[in-house]
Amino acid sequence: MPVRPRITDAQRRSRLMRRMHLDAASRAPSAVDAARTMVGLHSTTPSTVYLSAWARVDGLARTDIDTALYGDRTLVRHLAMRRTLFAFSRDLLAESIGALGPRISASERTNMLRDLRRTPEVDDPEGWIETARDAVLAELAGGESLTSTELRGRLPALDGSIIFGEGKSWAGKSHFGPRVLNMLDASGDIVRGPNRLDWHLSRPAWTSMKVWLGETPDVPSVHDGHKALIERWLRTYGPGTETDIVWWLGSTKTAVRAALADLGTVEVDLDGGGVGHVLPDDLPGDSDNGDGDDDCEPQAVLLPELDPTTMGFKERDFYLGDHGPAVFDSVGNGGQTAWWDGRIVGGWYRRDDNSIAIHPLEPLPVEARRKLDARAAELAAWLGEAPMKIGYAAPYMRQR
């Protein structure tokens, strides 16, 4: 049996720094380029898009991202991998709709049907969904942008809710209207348009995808979409294991294996005994464009919660070590992280006086602490006095 090539953890960390625009010599020219390279910037917490771009683009202003999201519309928020909200470049948007749209929209529909069948006021769950879907599409066809609340106020077809946790302390009411919107978002029919709140908060106004973009995305087949997204992922994140890719996409082993076979990926040995995949032209020594496997100079990096680097892998030991319980919450959301030499070594948080504090998770060299503090000062200056909502507090933040 041929001996597989090996890519060490140190080589993987060098690739991570250079290819993810975290190395000072490898910054992205714009937020759109950063989103394209990272195969989307997480957008569940609104501030993450801004802070992930700040970490990768020199000289970036928050207004640059506003322009990309709402002016030029070259970044588009969309429900995609793992039913998570991302900001995509337009080409990635089309690929994600093709690869994952049918699966996510079908899941949204199935979950709605389950709850509608438990709602006595709804006699025809299938018909309710179709009527609500058609009403939303008709209302937004003219180009108006409306929040979920505004749509429910205009469209009686969106009325309906279910009580959950009855008799429990966490009981509440879940409206069906927003779930219809998520179903239509996943399928590429509608899109989150203008944000009615400040950059660090979210109240999207929904609009027609075709009207918002001025065109209908050219959506590939499910298989071709998988192939395109996995190729992009491997170009930036590779090597990665099959487990990484299946988890990252929120897809199936069958779909991922078919895409890997079409891409002709090469298996490589990883430290710790794992087997990773790389593209055929991305073996050690193949790269001559400055993003290869040579050691990268140690650098300080601050990333926001749910950053795509932190969340890009399921098997994270090569950059996370034993800090998982301090960085990730009980459902797998990663908090704000401080990096040194391609590894997570701590976290960061904003003090009441708007300065940024570093929270080390291990003893740090003097140079690391000095450069992390310097980067923290840069971030504090960039944020100024703007408020910033933290959506997911890492365990280390709850312990301090």
mmCIF file of C-alpha atoms in Angstrom:
data_model
loop_
_atom_site.group_PDB
_atom_site.id
_atom_site.type_symbol
_atom_site.label_atom_id
_atom_site.label_comp_id
_atom_site.label_asym_id
_atom_site.label_seq_id
_atom_site.Cartn_x
_atom_site.Cartn_y
_atom_site.Cartn_z
ATOM 1 C CA MET A 1 0.000 0.000 0.000
ATOM 2 C CA PRO A 2 1.426 3.434 -0.945
ATOM 3 C CA VAL A 3 2.501 5.614 1.958
ATOM 4 C CA ARG A 4 0.216 8.609 2.356
ATOM 5 C CA PRO A 5 1.781 12.078 2.509
ATOM 6 C CA ARG A 6 1.753 13.683 5.952
ATOM 7 C CA ILE A 7 0.693 17.184 6.929
ATOM 8 C CA THR A 8 1.634 18.058 10.493
ATOM 9 C CA ASP A 9 -0.341 20.181 12.926
ATOM 10 C CA ALA A 10 2.294 22.908 12.613
ATOM 11 C CA GLN A 11 1.840 22.932 8.823
ATOM 12 C CA ARG A 12 -1.934 23.079 9.247
ATOM 13 C CA ARG A 13 -1.621 26.079 11.539
ATOM 14 C CA SER A 14 0.617 27.857 9.021
ATOM 15 C CA ARG A 15 -1.948 27.195 6.296
ATOM 16 C CA LEU A 16 -4.706 28.453 8.583
ATOM 17 C CA MET A 17 -2.925 31.732 9.244
ATOM 18 C CA ARG A 18 -2.010 32.462 5.621
ATOM 19 C CA ARG A 19 -5.067 31.188 3.795
ATOM 20 C CA MET A 20 -7.605 32.645 6.195
ATOM 21 C CA HIS A 21 -6.067 36.132 5.919
ATOM 22 C CA LEU A 22 -4.966 36.130 9.562
ATOM 23 C CA ASP A 23 -1.285 36.550 8.712
ATOM 24 C CA ALA A 24 -0.423 40.246 8.425
ATOM 25 C CA ALA A 25 1.218 39.615 5.053
ATOM 26 C CA SER A 26 -1.848 37.794 3.666
ATOM 27 C CA ARG A 27 -4.740 40.163 4.316
ATOM 28 C CA ALA A 28 -7.800 40.206 2.062
ATOM 29 C CA PRO A 29 -8.346 43.297 -0.117
ATOM 30 C CA SER A 30 -12.008 43.667 0.935
ATOM 31 C CA ALA A 31 -14.733 42.212 3.114
ATOM 32 C CA VAL A 32 -16.257 40.539 0.065
ATOM 33 C CA ASP A 33 -12.944 38.834 -0.723
ATOM 34 C CA ALA A 34 -12.644 37.742 2.903
ATOM 35 C CA ALA A 35 -16.155 36.262 2.814
ATOM 36 C CA ARG A 36 -15.392 34.459 -0.424
ATOM 37 C CA THR A 37 -12.149 32.989 0.904
ATOM 38 C CA MET A 38 -13.778 31.871 4.158
ATOM 39 C CA VAL A 39 -16.759 30.369 2.283
ATOM 40 C CA GLY A 40 -19.008 32.795 4.103
ATOM 41 C CA LEU A 41 -18.807 34.872 7.276
ATOM 42 C CA HIS A 42 -21.056 33.813 10.140
ATOM 43 C CA SER A 43 -23.925 36.252 10.541
ATOM 44 C CA THR A 44 -26.158 34.819 13.272
ATOM 45 C CA THR A 45 -24.752 37.477 15.586
ATOM 46 C CA PRO A 46 -24.768 40.682 13.459
ATOM 47 C CA SER A 47 -21.465 42.033 14.791
ATOM 48 C CA THR A 48 -19.593 38.874 13.766
ATOM 49 C CA VAL A 49 -19.611 39.839 10.082
ATOM 50 C CA TYR A 50 -17.997 43.173 10.905
ATOM 51 C CA LEU A 51 -15.422 41.823 13.355
ATOM 52 C CA SER A 52 -14.498 38.818 11.201
ATOM 53 C CA ALA A 53 -13.872 41.176 8.299
ATOM 54 C CA TRP A 54 -11.888 43.594 10.532
ATOM 55 C CA ALA A 55 -9.564 40.730 11.505
ATOM 56 C CA ARG A 56 -8.785 40.039 7.833
ATOM 57 C CA VAL A 57 -8.872 43.374 5.990
ATOM 58 C CA ASP A 58 -6.474 46.219 6.758
ATOM 59 C CA GLY A 59 -7.963 49.713 6.859
ATOM 60 C CA LEU A 60 -11.550 48.460 6.889
ATOM 61 C CA ALA A 61 -14.342 50.795 8.026
ATOM 62 C CA ARG A 62 -17.737 49.607 9.246
ATOM 63 C CA THR A 63 -19.317 51.646 6.459
ATOM 64 C CA ASP A 64 -17.444 49.457 3.942
ATOM 65 C CA ILE A 65 -19.392 46.454 5.193
ATOM 66 C CA ASP A 66 -22.660 48.398 5.270
ATOM 67 C CA THR A 67 -22.085 49.250 1.618
ATOM 68 C CA ALA A 68 -21.367 45.632 0.692
ATOM 69 C CA LEU A 69 -24.473 44.378 2.539
ATOM 70 C CA TYR A 70 -27.027 47.064 1.723
ATOM 71 C CA GLY A 71 -25.628 49.348 -0.997
ATOM 72 C CA ASP A 72 -23.758 47.291 -3.584
ATOM 73 C CA ARG A 73 -25.351 44.088 -2.226
ATOM 74 C CA THR A 74 -22.193 42.138 -2.963
ATOM 75 C CA LEU A 75 -22.591 40.430 0.424
ATOM 76 C CA VAL A 76 -25.913 38.703 1.074
ATOM 77 C CA ARG A 77 -27.159 37.138 4.302
ATOM 78 C CA HIS A 78 -28.554 33.656 3.776
ATOM 79 C CA LEU A 79 -29.558 30.618 5.832
ATOM 80 C CA ALA A 80 -27.191 27.833 4.820
ATOM 81 C CA MET A 81 -24.716 25.394 6.405
ATOM 82 C CA ARG A 82 -26.027 23.772 9.594
ATOM 83 C CA ARG A 83 -29.081 26.017 9.322
ATOM 84 C CA THR A 84 -26.812 28.921 10.257
ATOM 85 C CA LEU A 85 -26.947 32.456 8.908
ATOM 86 C CA PHE A 86 -23.958 33.474 6.750
ATOM 87 C CA ALA A 87 -22.938 36.499 4.714
ATOM 88 C CA PHE A 88 -21.993 35.235 1.240
ATOM 89 C CA SER A 89 -20.554 36.741 -1.886
ATOM 90 C CA ARG A 90 -23.025 36.365 -4.741
ATOM 91 C CA ASP A 91 -21.279 33.398 -6.374
ATOM 92 C CA LEU A 92 -21.207 31.553 -3.061
ATOM 93 C CA LEU A 93 -24.846 32.431 -2.469
ATOM 94 C CA ALA A 94 -25.885 30.594 -5.625
ATOM 95 C CA GLU A 95 -23.767 27.552 -4.740
ATOM 96 C CA SER A 96 -25.154 27.355 -1.212
ATOM 97 C CA ILE A 97 -28.755 27.615 -2.418
ATOM 98 C CA GLY A 98 -28.106 24.805 -4.879
ATOM 99 C CA ALA A 99 -26.261 22.550 -2.456
ATOM 100 C CA LEU A 100 -28.243 23.059 0.727
ATOM 101 C CA GLY A 101 -31.445 24.928 -0.116
ATOM 102 C CA PRO A 102 -33.586 21.851 -0.875
ATOM 103 C CA ARG A 103 -32.460 20.067 2.292
ATOM 104 C CA ILE A 104 -32.932 23.033 4.648
ATOM 105 C CA SER A 105 -36.227 24.251 3.184
ATOM 106 C CA ALA A 106 -37.606 20.682 3.305
ATOM 107 C CA SER A 107 -36.534 20.418 6.944
ATOM 108 C CA GLU A 108 -38.200 23.728 7.773
ATOM 109 C CA ARG A 109 -41.382 22.566 6.073
ATOM 110 C CA THR A 110 -41.374 19.195 7.844
ATOM 111 C CA ASN A 111 -40.920 20.816 11.244
ATOM 112 C CA MET A 112 -43.742 23.254 10.537
ATOM 113 C CA LEU A 113 -46.049 20.445 9.441
ATOM 114 C CA ARG A 114 -45.351 18.566 12.664
ATOM 115 C CA ASP A 115 -46.357 21.556 14.769
ATOM 116 C CA LEU A 116 -49.269 22.602 12.558
ATOM 117 C CA ARG A 117 -50.768 19.128 12.970
ATOM 118 C CA ARG A 118 -50.732 19.738 16.731
ATOM 119 C CA THR A 119 -52.567 23.059 16.329
ATOM 120 C CA PRO A 120 -56.362 22.588 16.547
ATOM 121 C CA GLU A 121 -57.092 25.818 14.660
ATOM 122 C CA VAL A 122 -55.362 24.514 11.505
ATOM 123 C CA ASP A 123 -57.462 21.987 9.578
ATOM 124 C CA ASP A 124 -55.155 21.643 6.553
ATOM 125 C CA PRO A 125 -51.450 21.995 7.468
ATOM 126 C CA GLU A 126 -50.216 21.444 3.909
ATOM 127 C CA GLY A 127 -52.666 23.991 2.572
ATOM 128 C CA TRP A 128 -51.747 26.477 5.329
ATOM 129 C CA ILE A 129 -48.081 26.397 4.305
ATOM 130 C CA GLU A 130 -48.864 26.838 0.608
ATOM 131 C CA THR A 131 -51.270 29.708 1.276
ATOM 132 C CA ALA A 132 -48.760 31.447 3.571
ATOM 133 C CA ARG A 133 -45.921 30.907 1.098
ATOM 134 C CA ASP A 134 -47.894 32.344 -1.828
ATOM 135 C CA ALA A 135 -49.046 35.326 0.240
ATOM 136 C CA VAL A 136 -45.483 36.270 1.224
ATOM 137 C CA LEU A 137 -44.148 35.963 -2.324
ATOM 138 C CA ALA A 138 -46.998 38.048 -3.717
ATOM 139 C CA GLU A 139 -46.569 40.758 -1.052
ATOM 140 C CA LEU A 140 -42.839 41.101 -1.708
ATOM 141 C CA ALA A 141 -42.938 40.767 -5.503
ATOM 142 C CA GLY A 142 -43.252 44.516 -5.963
ATOM 143 C CA GLY A 143 -39.940 45.217 -4.268
ATOM 144 C CA GLU A 144 -41.100 46.420 -0.850
ATOM 145 C CA SER A 145 -39.020 45.411 2.188
ATOM 146 C CA LEU A 146 -40.973 44.381 5.303
ATOM 147 C CA THR A 147 -40.024 42.965 8.681
ATOM 148 C CA SER A 148 -41.501 39.726 9.926
ATOM 149 C CA THR A 149 -43.845 41.682 12.218
ATOM 150 C CA GLU A 150 -44.974 43.934 9.375
ATOM 151 C CA LEU A 151 -45.661 40.933 7.146
ATOM 152 C CA ARG A 152 -47.728 39.248 9.853
ATOM 153 C CA GLY A 153 -49.680 42.485 10.288
ATOM 154 C CA ARG A 154 -50.496 42.651 6.573
ATOM 155 C CA LEU A 155 -51.049 38.981 5.825
ATOM 156 C CA PRO A 156 -53.741 37.071 7.733
ATOM 157 C CA ALA A 157 -52.403 33.944 6.005
ATOM 158 C CA LEU A 158 -49.363 34.113 8.311
ATOM 159 C CA ASP A 159 -51.463 34.009 11.479
ATOM 160 C CA GLY A 160 -50.863 31.004 13.643
ATOM 161 C CA SER A 161 -48.738 29.897 16.549
ATOM 162 C CA ILE A 162 -48.072 26.996 18.859
ATOM 163 C CA ILE A 163 -47.610 26.990 22.614
ATOM 164 C CA PHE A 164 -44.524 25.087 23.692
ATOM 165 C CA GLY A 165 -43.515 23.882 27.138
ATOM 166 C CA GLU A 166 -47.025 24.343 28.522
ATOM 167 C CA GLY A 167 -46.906 24.338 32.310
ATOM 168 C CA LYS A 168 -43.110 24.748 32.348
ATOM 169 C CA SER A 169 -41.079 27.765 33.451
ATOM 170 C CA TRP A 170 -39.745 28.064 29.887
ATOM 171 C CA ALA A 171 -43.150 27.895 28.200
ATOM 172 C CA GLY A 172 -43.853 30.323 25.385
ATOM 173 C CA LYS A 173 -45.485 30.948 22.036
ATOM 174 C CA SER A 174 -43.846 30.282 18.671
ATOM 175 C CA HIS A 175 -45.311 32.046 15.626
ATOM 176 C CA PHE A 176 -45.339 30.167 12.349
ATOM 177 C CA GLY A 177 -44.777 33.281 10.220
ATOM 178 C CA PRO A 178 -40.988 33.572 10.800
ATOM 179 C CA ARG A 179 -40.615 29.883 10.015
ATOM 180 C CA VAL A 180 -42.284 30.402 6.638
ATOM 181 C CA LEU A 181 -39.767 33.176 5.974
ATOM 182 C CA ASN A 182 -36.835 30.913 6.880
ATOM 183 C CA MET A 183 -38.175 28.236 4.540
ATOM 184 C CA LEU A 184 -38.376 30.764 1.681
ATOM 185 C CA ASP A 185 -34.930 32.145 2.539
ATOM 186 C CA ALA A 186 -33.317 28.694 2.393
ATOM 187 C CA SER A 187 -34.873 28.014 -1.000
ATOM 188 C CA GLY A 188 -33.619 31.347 -2.376
ATOM 189 C CA ASP A 189 -37.024 32.982 -2.935
ATOM 190 C CA ILE A 190 -36.633 35.831 -0.452
ATOM 191 C CA VAL A 191 -33.718 37.455 1.329
ATOM 192 C CA ARG A 192 -32.912 39.562 4.367
ATOM 193 C CA GLY A 193 -32.656 43.065 2.932
ATOM 194 C CA PRO A 194 -32.218 46.324 4.893
ATOM 195 C CA ASN A 195 -31.443 46.113 8.603
ATOM 196 C CA ARG A 196 -33.793 48.359 10.606
ATOM 197 C CA LEU A 197 -31.388 48.525 13.573
ATOM 198 C CA ASP A 198 -27.749 49.487 14.123
ATOM 199 C CA TRP A 199 -24.926 47.290 12.817
ATOM 200 C CA HIS A 200 -24.550 45.235 16.013
ATOM 201 C CA LEU A 201 -28.276 44.356 16.217
ATOM 202 C CA SER A 202 -30.624 42.654 13.784
ATOM 203 C CA ARG A 203 -34.124 43.459 12.579
ATOM 204 C CA PRO A 204 -34.081 42.517 8.911
ATOM 205 C CA ALA A 205 -36.660 43.647 6.426
ATOM 206 C CA TRP A 206 -37.446 40.835 4.025
ATOM 207 C CA THR A 207 -37.624 41.340 0.285
ATOM 208 C CA SER A 208 -37.674 39.391 -2.955
ATOM 209 C CA MET A 209 -34.319 37.813 -3.803
ATOM 210 C CA LYS A 210 -34.734 38.725 -7.458
ATOM 211 C CA VAL A 211 -35.612 42.338 -6.680
ATOM 212 C CA TRP A 212 -32.827 42.749 -4.079
ATOM 213 C CA LEU A 213 -30.108 41.393 -6.361
ATOM 214 C CA GLY A 214 -31.531 42.611 -9.653
ATOM 215 C CA GLU A 215 -31.288 39.063 -10.966
ATOM 216 C CA THR A 216 -32.147 35.487 -10.127
ATOM 217 C CA PRO A 217 -29.108 33.514 -8.894
ATOM 218 C CA ASP A 218 -27.911 30.833 -11.317
ATOM 219 C CA VAL A 219 -28.302 27.897 -8.944
ATOM 220 C CA PRO A 220 -26.396 24.645 -9.598
ATOM 221 C CA SER A 221 -27.646 21.144 -8.872
ATOM 222 C CA VAL A 222 -27.349 19.723 -5.357
ATOM 223 C CA HIS A 223 -24.310 17.648 -6.338
ATOM 224 C CA ASP A 224 -22.582 20.445 -8.237
ATOM 225 C CA GLY A 225 -23.285 22.821 -5.357
ATOM 226 C CA HIS A 226 -21.712 20.392 -2.897
ATOM 227 C CA LYS A 227 -18.721 19.971 -5.152
ATOM 228 C CA ALA A 228 -18.227 23.735 -5.503
ATOM 229 C CA LEU A 229 -18.532 24.461 -1.776
ATOM 230 C CA ILE A 230 -16.265 21.581 -0.740
ATOM 231 C CA GLU A 231 -13.636 22.613 -3.265
ATOM 232 C CA ARG A 232 -13.691 26.148 -1.847
ATOM 233 C CA TRP A 233 -13.544 24.810 1.704
ATOM 234 C CA LEU A 234 -10.567 22.566 0.976
ATOM 235 C CA ARG A 235 -8.720 25.407 -0.763
ATOM 236 C CA THR A 236 -8.921 27.468 2.430
ATOM 237 C CA TYR A 237 -9.332 24.984 5.276
ATOM 238 C CA GLY A 238 -7.654 21.851 3.913
ATOM 239 C CA PRO A 239 -6.569 19.379 4.950
ATOM 240 C CA GLY A 240 -9.833 18.420 6.567
ATOM 241 C CA THR A 241 -11.360 15.113 7.570
ATOM 242 C CA GLU A 242 -14.576 13.725 6.202
ATOM 243 C CA THR A 243 -16.064 14.380 9.652
ATOM 244 C CA ASP A 244 -15.054 18.056 9.388
ATOM 245 C CA ILE A 245 -16.672 18.503 5.997
ATOM 246 C CA VAL A 246 -19.919 16.657 6.789
ATOM 247 C CA TRP A 247 -20.307 18.667 9.997
ATOM 248 C CA TRP A 248 -19.374 22.007 8.429
ATOM 249 C CA LEU A 249 -21.861 21.576 5.592
ATOM 250 C CA GLY A 250 -24.556 20.047 7.755
ATOM 251 C CA SER A 251 -24.960 17.525 4.956
ATOM 252 C CA THR A 252 -24.734 13.749 4.538
ATOM 253 C CA LYS A 253 -21.752 11.444 4.193
ATOM 254 C CA THR A 254 -23.185 10.216 0.893
ATOM 255 C CA ALA A 255 -23.293 13.705 -0.631
ATOM 256 C CA VAL A 256 -19.845 14.627 0.698
ATOM 257 C CA ARG A 257 -18.216 11.393 -0.472
ATOM 258 C CA ALA A 258 -19.646 11.823 -3.968
ATOM 259 C CA ALA A 259 -18.242 15.358 -4.164
ATOM 260 C CA LEU A 260 -14.818 14.281 -2.836
ATOM 261 C CA ALA A 261 -14.677 11.501 -5.432
ATOM 262 C CA ASP A 262 -15.472 13.940 -8.267
ATOM 263 C CA LEU A 263 -12.841 16.365 -6.978
ATOM 264 C CA GLY A 264 -10.236 13.598 -6.931
ATOM 265 C CA THR A 265 -9.031 14.590 -3.470
ATOM 266 C CA VAL A 266 -5.893 13.037 -2.020
ATOM 267 C CA GLU A 267 -5.794 11.482 1.443
ATOM 268 C CA VAL A 268 -3.052 12.626 3.816
ATOM 269 C CA ASP A 269 -2.035 11.483 7.279
ATOM 270 C CA LEU A 270 -2.598 13.961 10.099
ATOM 271 C CA ASP A 271 -0.985 14.161 13.508
ATOM 272 C CA GLY A 272 -2.928 12.075 15.990
ATOM 273 C CA GLY A 273 -3.748 9.356 13.474
ATOM 274 C CA GLY A 274 -6.491 11.061 11.480
ATOM 275 C CA VAL A 275 -6.858 11.042 7.704
ATOM 276 C CA GLY A 276 -7.439 14.325 5.905
ATOM 277 C CA HIS A 277 -8.363 15.328 2.369
ATOM 278 C CA VAL A 278 -6.608 17.891 0.184
ATOM 279 C CA LEU A 279 -7.115 18.928 -3.417
ATOM 280 C CA PRO A 280 -4.791 17.168 -5.893
ATOM 281 C CA ASP A 281 -2.628 20.280 -6.397
ATOM 282 C CA ASP A 282 -2.389 21.093 -2.689
ATOM 283 C CA LEU A 283 0.030 18.524 -1.316
ATOM 284 C CA PRO A 284 2.996 19.753 0.743
ATOM 285 C CA GLY A 285 5.478 21.435 -1.561
ATOM 286 C CA ASP A 286 2.943 22.126 -4.314
ATOM 287 C CA SER A 287 2.193 25.706 -3.284
ATOM 288 C CA ASP A 288 4.441 28.477 -4.570
ATOM 289 C CA ASN A 289 2.152 31.424 -3.939
ATOM 290 C CA GLY A 290 3.107 32.241 -0.371
ATOM 291 C CA ASP A 291 0.401 30.232 1.380
ATOM 292 C CA GLY A 292 2.310 26.986 1.728
ATOM 293 C CA ASP A 293 3.408 24.884 4.651
ATOM 294 C CA ASP A 294 6.491 26.732 5.896
ATOM 295 C CA ASP A 295 6.378 28.035 9.451
ATOM 296 C CA CYS A 296 4.468 31.290 9.811
ATOM 297 C CA GLU A 297 5.819 33.977 12.117
ATOM 298 C CA PRO A 298 3.883 33.974 15.442
ATOM 299 C CA GLN A 299 1.180 36.644 15.359
ATOM 300 C CA ALA A 300 -1.610 37.902 17.598
ATOM 301 C CA VAL A 301 -5.169 37.510 16.318
ATOM 302 C CA LEU A 302 -8.516 38.434 17.881
ATOM 303 C CA LEU A 303 -11.618 36.797 16.417
ATOM 304 C CA PRO A 304 -15.283 37.304 17.310
ATOM 305 C CA GLU A 305 -17.762 34.714 18.477
ATOM 306 C CA LEU A 306 -18.739 32.210 15.771
ATOM 307 C CA ASP A 307 -15.878 33.292 13.524
ATOM 308 C CA PRO A 308 -15.528 30.912 10.545
ATOM 309 C CA THR A 309 -11.981 29.943 11.558
ATOM 310 C CA THR A 310 -13.069 28.910 15.045
ATOM 311 C CA MET A 311 -16.163 27.170 13.650
ATOM 312 C CA GLY A 312 -14.579 25.755 10.493
ATOM 313 C CA PHE A 313 -13.726 22.289 11.776
ATOM 314 C CA LYS A 314 -15.374 19.601 13.859
ATOM 315 C CA GLU A 315 -12.011 18.063 14.833
ATOM 316 C CA ARG A 316 -10.232 21.117 16.203
ATOM 317 C CA ASP A 317 -7.430 19.862 18.428
ATOM 318 C CA PHE A 318 -4.662 21.142 16.146
ATOM 319 C CA TYR A 319 -5.583 24.766 16.967
ATOM 320 C CA LEU A 320 -7.806 24.395 20.036
ATOM 321 C CA GLY A 321 -5.880 21.964 22.226
ATOM 322 C CA ASP A 322 -7.701 21.285 25.487
ATOM 323 C CA HIS A 323 -9.440 24.666 25.615
ATOM 324 C CA GLY A 324 -12.706 23.404 24.138
ATOM 325 C CA PRO A 325 -14.740 23.517 27.377
ATOM 326 C CA ALA A 326 -13.678 27.130 27.963
ATOM 327 C CA VAL A 327 -14.313 28.353 24.405
ATOM 328 C CA PHE A 328 -17.435 26.465 23.275
ATOM 329 C CA ASP A 329 -20.806 26.451 24.997
ATOM 330 C CA SER A 330 -22.975 23.368 25.533
ATOM 331 C CA VAL A 331 -24.461 23.489 22.026
ATOM 332 C CA GLY A 332 -21.175 24.068 20.192
ATOM 333 C CA ASN A 333 -21.102 27.845 19.753
ATOM 334 C CA GLY A 334 -17.578 29.248 19.936
ATOM 335 C CA GLY A 335 -16.966 32.477 21.825
ATOM 336 C CA GLN A 336 -14.537 35.327 21.243
ATOM 337 C CA THR A 337 -11.004 34.010 20.883
ATOM 338 C CA ALA A 338 -7.420 35.226 21.216
ATOM 339 C CA TRP A 339 -4.842 33.448 19.040
ATOM 340 C CA TRP A 340 -1.073 33.220 19.125
ATOM 341 C CA ASP A 341 1.067 31.246 16.669
ATOM 342 C CA GLY A 342 -1.966 29.712 14.976
ATOM 343 C CA ARG A 343 -3.560 28.424 18.190
ATOM 344 C CA ILE A 344 -6.371 29.560 20.475
ATOM 345 C CA VAL A 345 -4.674 30.648 23.691
ATOM 346 C CA GLY A 346 -7.441 32.676 25.295
ATOM 347 C CA GLY A 347 -10.419 34.919 24.769
ATOM 348 C CA TRP A 348 -11.279 38.597 24.943
ATOM 349 C CA TYR A 349 -14.091 40.770 26.186
ATOM 350 C CA ARG A 350 -15.078 44.408 26.242
ATOM 351 C CA ARG A 351 -14.808 46.263 29.529
ATOM 352 C CA ASP A 352 -17.311 48.860 30.705
ATOM 353 C CA ASP A 353 -14.900 51.617 29.626
ATOM 354 C CA ASN A 354 -14.905 50.162 26.046
ATOM 355 C CA SER A 355 -11.334 48.870 26.293
ATOM 356 C CA ILE A 356 -10.623 45.263 25.290
ATOM 357 C CA ALA A 357 -9.299 42.810 27.887
ATOM 358 C CA ILE A 358 -7.461 39.580 27.043
ATOM 359 C CA HIS A 359 -8.438 36.483 29.052
ATOM 360 C CA PRO A 360 -5.548 33.967 28.780
ATOM 361 C CA LEU A 361 -6.377 30.268 28.995
ATOM 362 C CA GLU A 362 -2.738 29.253 29.407
ATOM 363 C CA PRO A 363 0.582 30.895 30.364
ATOM 364 C CA LEU A 364 1.656 33.176 27.518
ATOM 365 C CA PRO A 365 5.104 34.342 26.436
ATOM 366 C CA VAL A 366 5.807 38.005 27.124
ATOM 367 C CA GLU A 367 5.847 38.758 23.382
ATOM 368 C CA ALA A 368 2.464 37.074 22.906
ATOM 369 C CA ARG A 369 0.852 39.076 25.675
ATOM 370 C CA ARG A 370 2.382 42.307 24.417
ATOM 371 C CA LYS A 371 1.148 41.777 20.873
ATOM 372 C CA LEU A 372 -2.284 40.587 21.962
ATOM 373 C CA ASP A 373 -2.651 43.707 24.089
ATOM 374 C CA ALA A 374 -1.597 45.836 21.111
ATOM 375 C CA ARG A 375 -4.178 44.137 18.896
ATOM 376 C CA ALA A 376 -6.786 44.657 21.608
ATOM 377 C CA ALA A 377 -6.032 48.380 21.613
ATOM 378 C CA GLU A 378 -6.493 48.457 17.817
ATOM 379 C CA LEU A 379 -9.862 46.725 18.118
ATOM 380 C CA ALA A 380 -11.000 49.066 20.882
ATOM 381 C CA ALA A 381 -10.096 52.061 18.721
ATOM 382 C CA TRP A 382 -11.967 50.576 15.753
ATOM 383 C CA LEU A 383 -15.087 49.976 17.838
ATOM 384 C CA GLY A 384 -14.918 53.371 19.531
ATOM 385 C CA GLU A 385 -17.953 53.935 21.706
ATOM 386 C CA ALA A 386 -20.233 51.855 19.515
ATOM 387 C CA PRO A 387 -22.210 49.327 21.566
ATOM 388 C CA MET A 388 -21.655 45.698 20.739
ATOM 389 C CA LYS A 389 -24.025 42.910 21.676
ATOM 390 C CA ILE A 390 -22.455 39.553 22.497
ATOM 391 C CA GLY A 391 -24.764 36.775 21.358
ATOM 392 C CA TYR A 392 -22.848 33.793 22.702
ATOM 393 C CA ALA A 393 -20.753 34.182 25.842
ATOM 394 C CA ALA A 394 -17.996 31.564 25.982
ATOM 395 C CA PRO A 395 -17.707 29.665 29.271
ATOM 396 C CA TYR A 396 -14.521 31.567 30.144
ATOM 397 C CA MET A 397 -16.543 34.804 30.050
ATOM 398 C CA ARG A 398 -19.156 33.452 32.440
ATOM 399 C CA GLN A 399 -16.435 32.348 34.837
ATOM 400 C CA ARG A 400 -14.603 35.679 35.073
#
